[in-house]
Coordinates of C-alpha atoms in Angstrom, one line a residue:
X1 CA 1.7 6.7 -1.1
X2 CA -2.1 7.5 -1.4
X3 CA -2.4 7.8 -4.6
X4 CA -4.3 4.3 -6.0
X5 CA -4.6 4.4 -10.1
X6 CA -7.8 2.1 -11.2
X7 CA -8.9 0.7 -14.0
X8 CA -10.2 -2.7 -16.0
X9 CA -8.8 -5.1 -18.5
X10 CA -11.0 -7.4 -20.4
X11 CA -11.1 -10.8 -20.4
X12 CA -10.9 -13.1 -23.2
X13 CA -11.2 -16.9 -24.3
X14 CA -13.9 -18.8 -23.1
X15 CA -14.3 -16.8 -20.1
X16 CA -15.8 -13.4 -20.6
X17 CA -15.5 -10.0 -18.3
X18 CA -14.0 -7.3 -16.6
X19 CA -10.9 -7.6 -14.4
X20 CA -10.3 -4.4 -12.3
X21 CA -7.2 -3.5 -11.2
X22 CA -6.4 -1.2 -8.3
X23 CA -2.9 0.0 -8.4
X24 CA -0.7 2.4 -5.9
X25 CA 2.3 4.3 -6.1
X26 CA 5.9 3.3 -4.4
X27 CA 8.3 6.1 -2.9
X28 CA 10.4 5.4 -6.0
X29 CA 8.6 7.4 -8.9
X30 CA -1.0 13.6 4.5
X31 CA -4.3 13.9 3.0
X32 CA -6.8 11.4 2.4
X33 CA -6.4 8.5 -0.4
X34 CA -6.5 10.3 -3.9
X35 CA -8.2 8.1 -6.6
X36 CA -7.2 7.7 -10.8
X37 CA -9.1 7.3 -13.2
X38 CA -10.9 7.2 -16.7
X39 CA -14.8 8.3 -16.8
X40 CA -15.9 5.3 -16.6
X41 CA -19.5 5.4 -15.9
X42 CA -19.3 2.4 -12.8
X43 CA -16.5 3.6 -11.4
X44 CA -17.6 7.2 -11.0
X45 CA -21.3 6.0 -9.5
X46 CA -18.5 3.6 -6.7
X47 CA -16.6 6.5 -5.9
X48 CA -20.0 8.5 -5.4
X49 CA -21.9 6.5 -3.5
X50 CA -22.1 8.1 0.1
X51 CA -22.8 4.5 1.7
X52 CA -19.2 3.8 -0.1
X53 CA -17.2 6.1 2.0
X54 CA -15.1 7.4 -0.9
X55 CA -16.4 11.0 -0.5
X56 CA -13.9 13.9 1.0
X57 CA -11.7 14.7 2.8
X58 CA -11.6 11.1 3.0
X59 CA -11.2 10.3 -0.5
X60 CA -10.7 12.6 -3.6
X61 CA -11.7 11.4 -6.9
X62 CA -9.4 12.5 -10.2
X63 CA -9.7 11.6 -13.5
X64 CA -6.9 10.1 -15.7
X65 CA -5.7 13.3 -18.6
X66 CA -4.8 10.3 -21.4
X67 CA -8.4 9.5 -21.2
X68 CA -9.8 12.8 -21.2
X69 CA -8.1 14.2 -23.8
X70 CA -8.7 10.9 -25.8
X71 CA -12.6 11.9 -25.2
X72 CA -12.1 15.4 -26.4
X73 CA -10.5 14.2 -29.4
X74 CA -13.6 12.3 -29.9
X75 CA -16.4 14.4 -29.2
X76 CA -14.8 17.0 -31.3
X77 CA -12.8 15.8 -34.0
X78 CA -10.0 17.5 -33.5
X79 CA -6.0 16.5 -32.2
X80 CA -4.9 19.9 -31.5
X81 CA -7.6 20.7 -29.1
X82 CA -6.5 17.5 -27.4
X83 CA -3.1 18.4 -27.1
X84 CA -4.3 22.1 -26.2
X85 CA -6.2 20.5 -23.3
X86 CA -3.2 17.9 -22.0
X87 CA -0.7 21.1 -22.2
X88 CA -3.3 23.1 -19.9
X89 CA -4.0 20.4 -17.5
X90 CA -0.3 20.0 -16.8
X91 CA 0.2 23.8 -15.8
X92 CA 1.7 24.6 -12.9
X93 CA 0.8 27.9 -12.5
X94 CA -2.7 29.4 -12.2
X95 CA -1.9 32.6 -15.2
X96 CA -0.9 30.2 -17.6
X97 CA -3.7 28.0 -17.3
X98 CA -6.6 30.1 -17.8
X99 CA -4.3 31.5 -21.2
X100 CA -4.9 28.2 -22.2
X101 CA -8.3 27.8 -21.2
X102 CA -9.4 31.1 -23.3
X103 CA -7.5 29.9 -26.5
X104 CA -9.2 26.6 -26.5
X105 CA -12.1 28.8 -26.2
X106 CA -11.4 31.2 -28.9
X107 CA -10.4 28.2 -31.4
X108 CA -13.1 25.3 -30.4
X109 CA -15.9 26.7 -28.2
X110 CA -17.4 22.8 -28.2
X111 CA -13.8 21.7 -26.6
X112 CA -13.9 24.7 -24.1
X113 CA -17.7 23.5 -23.0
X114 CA -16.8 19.7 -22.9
X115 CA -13.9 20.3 -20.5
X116 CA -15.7 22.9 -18.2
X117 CA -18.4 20.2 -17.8
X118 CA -15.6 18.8 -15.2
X119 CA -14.6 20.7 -12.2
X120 CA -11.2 21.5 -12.5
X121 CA -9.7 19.8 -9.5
X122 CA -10.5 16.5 -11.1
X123 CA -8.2 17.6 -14.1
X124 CA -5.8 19.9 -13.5
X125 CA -2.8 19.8 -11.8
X126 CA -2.8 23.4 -10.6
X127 CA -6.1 23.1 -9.2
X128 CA -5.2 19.1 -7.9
X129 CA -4.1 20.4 -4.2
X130 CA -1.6 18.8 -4.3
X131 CA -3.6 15.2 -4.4
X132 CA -1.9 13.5 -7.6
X133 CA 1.9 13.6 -5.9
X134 CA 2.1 15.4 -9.6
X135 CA 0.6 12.2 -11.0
X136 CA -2.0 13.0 -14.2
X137 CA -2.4 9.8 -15.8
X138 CA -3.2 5.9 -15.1
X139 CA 0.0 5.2 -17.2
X140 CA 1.8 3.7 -14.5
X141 CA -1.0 0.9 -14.0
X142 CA -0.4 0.2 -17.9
X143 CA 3.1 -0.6 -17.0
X144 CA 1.7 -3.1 -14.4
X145 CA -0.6 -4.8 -16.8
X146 CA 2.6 -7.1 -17.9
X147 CA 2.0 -8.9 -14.7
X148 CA -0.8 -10.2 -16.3
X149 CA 0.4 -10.4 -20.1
X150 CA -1.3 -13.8 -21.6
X151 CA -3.0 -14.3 -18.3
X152 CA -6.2 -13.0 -19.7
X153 CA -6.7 -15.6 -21.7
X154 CA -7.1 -18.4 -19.2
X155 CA -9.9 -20.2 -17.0
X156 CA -10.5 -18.3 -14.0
X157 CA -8.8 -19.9 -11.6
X158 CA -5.9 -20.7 -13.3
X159 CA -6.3 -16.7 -14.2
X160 CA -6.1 -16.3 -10.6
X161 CA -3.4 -18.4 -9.4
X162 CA -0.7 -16.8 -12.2
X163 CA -1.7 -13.4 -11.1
X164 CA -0.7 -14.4 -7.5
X165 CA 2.8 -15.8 -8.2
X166 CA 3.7 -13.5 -10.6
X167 CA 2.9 -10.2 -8.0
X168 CA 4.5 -12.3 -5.6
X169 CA 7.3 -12.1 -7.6
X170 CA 7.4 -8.7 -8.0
X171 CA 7.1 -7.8 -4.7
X172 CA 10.3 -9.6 -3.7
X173 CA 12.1 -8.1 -6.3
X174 CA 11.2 -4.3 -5.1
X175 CA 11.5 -5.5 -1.2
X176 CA 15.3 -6.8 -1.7
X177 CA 16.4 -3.8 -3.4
X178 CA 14.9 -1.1 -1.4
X179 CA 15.9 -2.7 1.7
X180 CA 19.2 -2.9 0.1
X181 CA 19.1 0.8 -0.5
X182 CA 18.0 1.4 3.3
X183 CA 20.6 -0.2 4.5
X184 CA 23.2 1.5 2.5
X185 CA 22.0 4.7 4.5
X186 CA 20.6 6.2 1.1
X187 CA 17.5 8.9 2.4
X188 CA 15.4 8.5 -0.6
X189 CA 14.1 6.3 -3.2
X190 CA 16.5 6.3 -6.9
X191 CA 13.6 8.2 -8.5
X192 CA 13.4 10.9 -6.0
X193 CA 17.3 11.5 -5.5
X194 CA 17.6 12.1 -9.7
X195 CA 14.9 14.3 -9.3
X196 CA 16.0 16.3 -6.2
X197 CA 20.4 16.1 -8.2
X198 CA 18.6 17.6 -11.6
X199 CA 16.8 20.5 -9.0
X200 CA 20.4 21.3 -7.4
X201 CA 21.5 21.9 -11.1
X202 CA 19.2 24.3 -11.5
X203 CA 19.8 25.8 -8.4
X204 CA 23.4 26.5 -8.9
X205 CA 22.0 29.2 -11.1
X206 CA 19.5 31.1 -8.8
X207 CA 20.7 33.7 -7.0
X208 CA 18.9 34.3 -3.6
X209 CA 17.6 37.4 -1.6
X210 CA 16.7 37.2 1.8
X211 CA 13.8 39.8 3.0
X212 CA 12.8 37.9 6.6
X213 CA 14.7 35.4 7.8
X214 CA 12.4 34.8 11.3
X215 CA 9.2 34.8 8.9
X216 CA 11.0 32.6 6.7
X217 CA 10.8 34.8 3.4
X218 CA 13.3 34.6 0.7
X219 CA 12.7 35.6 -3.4
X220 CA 15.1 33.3 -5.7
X221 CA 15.5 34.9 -9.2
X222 CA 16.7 32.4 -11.6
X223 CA 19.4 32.6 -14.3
X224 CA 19.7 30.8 -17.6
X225 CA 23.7 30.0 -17.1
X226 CA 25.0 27.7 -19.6
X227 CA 22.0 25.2 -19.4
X228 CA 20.7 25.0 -23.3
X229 CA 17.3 25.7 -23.2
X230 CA 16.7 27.3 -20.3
X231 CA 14.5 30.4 -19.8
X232 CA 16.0 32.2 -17.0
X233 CA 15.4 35.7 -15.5
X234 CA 12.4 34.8 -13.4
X235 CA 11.5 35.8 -9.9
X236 CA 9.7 33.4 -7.0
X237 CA 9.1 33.8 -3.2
X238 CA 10.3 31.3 -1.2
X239 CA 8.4 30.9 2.4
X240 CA 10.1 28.4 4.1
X241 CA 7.4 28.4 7.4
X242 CA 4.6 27.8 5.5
X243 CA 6.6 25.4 3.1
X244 CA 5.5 27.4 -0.3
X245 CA 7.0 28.6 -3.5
X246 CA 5.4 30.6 -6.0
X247 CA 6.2 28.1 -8.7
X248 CA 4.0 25.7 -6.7
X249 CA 6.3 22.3 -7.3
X250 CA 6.4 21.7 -3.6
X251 CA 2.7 21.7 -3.3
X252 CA 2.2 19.3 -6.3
X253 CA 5.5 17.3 -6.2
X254 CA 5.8 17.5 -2.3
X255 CA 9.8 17.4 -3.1
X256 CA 12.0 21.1 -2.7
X257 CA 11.9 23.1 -6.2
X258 CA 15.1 24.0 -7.4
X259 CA 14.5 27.7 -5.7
X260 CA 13.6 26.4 -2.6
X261 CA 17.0 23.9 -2.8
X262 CA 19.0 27.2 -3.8
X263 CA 18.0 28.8 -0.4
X264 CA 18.8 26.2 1.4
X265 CA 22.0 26.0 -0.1
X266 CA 23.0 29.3 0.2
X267 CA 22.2 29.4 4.1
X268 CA 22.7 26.6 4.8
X269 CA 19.5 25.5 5.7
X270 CA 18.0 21.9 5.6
X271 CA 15.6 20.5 2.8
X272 CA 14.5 17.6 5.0
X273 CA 11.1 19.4 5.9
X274 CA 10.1 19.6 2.3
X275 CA 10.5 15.9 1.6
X276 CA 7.3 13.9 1.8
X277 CA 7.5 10.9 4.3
X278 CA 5.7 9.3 1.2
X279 CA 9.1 9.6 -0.7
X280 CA 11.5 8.4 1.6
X281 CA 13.6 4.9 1.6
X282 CA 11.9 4.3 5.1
X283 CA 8.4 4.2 3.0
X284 CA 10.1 2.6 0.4
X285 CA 11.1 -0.4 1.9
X286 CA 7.6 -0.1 4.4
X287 CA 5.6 -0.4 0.9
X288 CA 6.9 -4.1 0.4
X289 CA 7.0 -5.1 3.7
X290 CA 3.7 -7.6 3.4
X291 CA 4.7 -10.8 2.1
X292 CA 2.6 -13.7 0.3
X293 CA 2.0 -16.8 1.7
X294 CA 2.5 -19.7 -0.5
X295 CA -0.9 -21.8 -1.6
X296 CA -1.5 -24.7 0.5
X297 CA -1.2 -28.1 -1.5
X298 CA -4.4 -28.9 -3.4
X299 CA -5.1 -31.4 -0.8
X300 CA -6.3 -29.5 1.8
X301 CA -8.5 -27.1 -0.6
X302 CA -9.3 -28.8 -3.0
X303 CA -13.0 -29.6 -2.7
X304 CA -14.2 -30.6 -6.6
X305 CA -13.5 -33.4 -8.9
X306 CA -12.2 -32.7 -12.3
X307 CA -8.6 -31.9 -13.4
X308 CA -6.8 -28.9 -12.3
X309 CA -5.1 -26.8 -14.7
X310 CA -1.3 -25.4 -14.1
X311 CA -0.8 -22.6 -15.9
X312 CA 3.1 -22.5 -17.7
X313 CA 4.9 -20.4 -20.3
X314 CA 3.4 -22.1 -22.8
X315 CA -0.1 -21.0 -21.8
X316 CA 0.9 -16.9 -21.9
X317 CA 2.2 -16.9 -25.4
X318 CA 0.8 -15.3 -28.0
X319 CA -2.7 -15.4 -28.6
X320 CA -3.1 -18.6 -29.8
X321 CA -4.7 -21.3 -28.2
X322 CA -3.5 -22.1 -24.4
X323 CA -1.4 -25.3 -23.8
X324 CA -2.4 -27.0 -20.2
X325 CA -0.6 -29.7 -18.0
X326 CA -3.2 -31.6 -16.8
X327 CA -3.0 -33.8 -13.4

């Protein structure tokens, strides 16, 4: 997928710094590469620089909601403006966002001007395009960082060399089992087909009018049925040429909303076309194709004196003071 989440994770022990981690996206959770990330001052003058070639439509630049909100709460003191703010940037549709944006406005002027100093494509999903793949946050990266869990704590090299196997690792893990899935003939990735069986749910309850069926025009109304919780009694236009819904999921999500899925059910109609590629098992399996090579023995590297440390479990536990094998 092109959706790449970055951010850094500080070093510690003896060895002081910054390591920066670039993460993307699998099929299991086509415009130009979408970037992730916090404010950080660096990253934003990377992605900016013109002799960089991050700029659009080659690259689009968004900022992680976790951290901004996590600003606003500091700038302004204040945890219900910061939840105000994460509930606005996750709106889907346009009216409900700007009744957000004026009752942030109305209760905390100060929040209302700190989030307007940042275009809203860089925040909200709404306004996203469609970029994220419905993606707001860097909190799947933080669920990477136990690749390098205790790793930070050692020499560089050694630093460098755990990193390696232990990716290496998890790359052969994800490329068995989605080639697994392939073969079993399964279209789409687990995440995708438990999003796409709770959609058919909801769809069971829509009922469906047709208004054009060579311009591709349906309007879904949906129905609260014995679903607990569920609002019901809304209406949405369904154009299946130009792939659109008014709720707007299929833009964001690029998956079929569960009014889109009713129409197709109810005519018969495929929901192939409103599948990403991005979210299929072919991409799936395609995303761990690469493989590692294995290091070649320290003899035909090696090129300075001095004992080589091998990093082992001992070295990533706790916070304590590292163990070492030394050869």
């Amino acid at each position: 997928m092109s959706v790449l989440s970055v951010d850094g994770t500080h070093l510690y022990g003896k060895y002081k710094g910054t390591l920066l981690v670039a993460t993307s996206v699998d099929a299991n959770f086509q415009d130009g590469l979408c970037v992730i990330s916090d404010r950080h001052a660096g990253i934003i003058v990377a992605m900016s620089d013109a002799n960089v070639g991050f700029h659009e439509p080659r690259a689009f630049h968004r900022f992680c909601v976790r951290h901004m909100a996590s600003n606003l709460r500091t700038h302004v003191k204040n945890n219900k403006m910061r939840d105000r703010f994460k509930a606005a940037a996750y709106q889907r549709q346009g009216k409900k966002i700007d009744e957000d944006m004026r009752s942030i406005g109305q209760s905390c002027l100060q929040s209302l001007q700190y989030i307007m100093d940042v275009s809203f494509p860089r925040w909200s999903l709404f306004h996203g395009a469609g970029r994220r793949y419905g993606i707001c946050t860097t909190n799947f990266l933080e669920t990477f960082n136990n690749v390098f869990k205790g790793a930070r704590f050692l020499p560089i090299m050694s630093l460098v060399e755990l990193t390696f196997h232990r990716v290496n690792k998890y790359f052969n893990i994800r490329r068995d089992s989605s080639f697994s899935r392939r073969a079993d003939g399964y279209a789409y990735s687990p995440k995708v087909t438990s999003i796409l069986e709770k959609n058919n749910g909801k769809a069971e309850y829509h009922t469906v009018d047709v208004y054009s069926r060579q311009r591709g025009i349906y309007q879904v109304k949906t129905h609260r049925g014995e679903r607990i919780g569920s609002k019901g009694g809304h209406k949405h236009t369904v154009n299946f040429n130009l792939r659109t819904c008014t709720c707007k999921k299929p833009m964001i999500f690029h998956l079929p909303c569960s009014h889109v899925l009713a129409m197709c059910l109810k005519y018969s109609i495929s929901k192939e076309p409103w599948v990403d590629s991005f979210l299929r098992s072919e991409a799936y399996a395609n995303t761990y194709v690469p493989q590692f090579w294995h290091i070649p023995c320290e003899t035909t590297w090696r090129t300075y004196r001095g004992p080589k440390i091998i990093p082992d479990e001992s070295m990533v536990r706790g916070h304590g003071r590292p163990k070492s094998k030394r050869i």
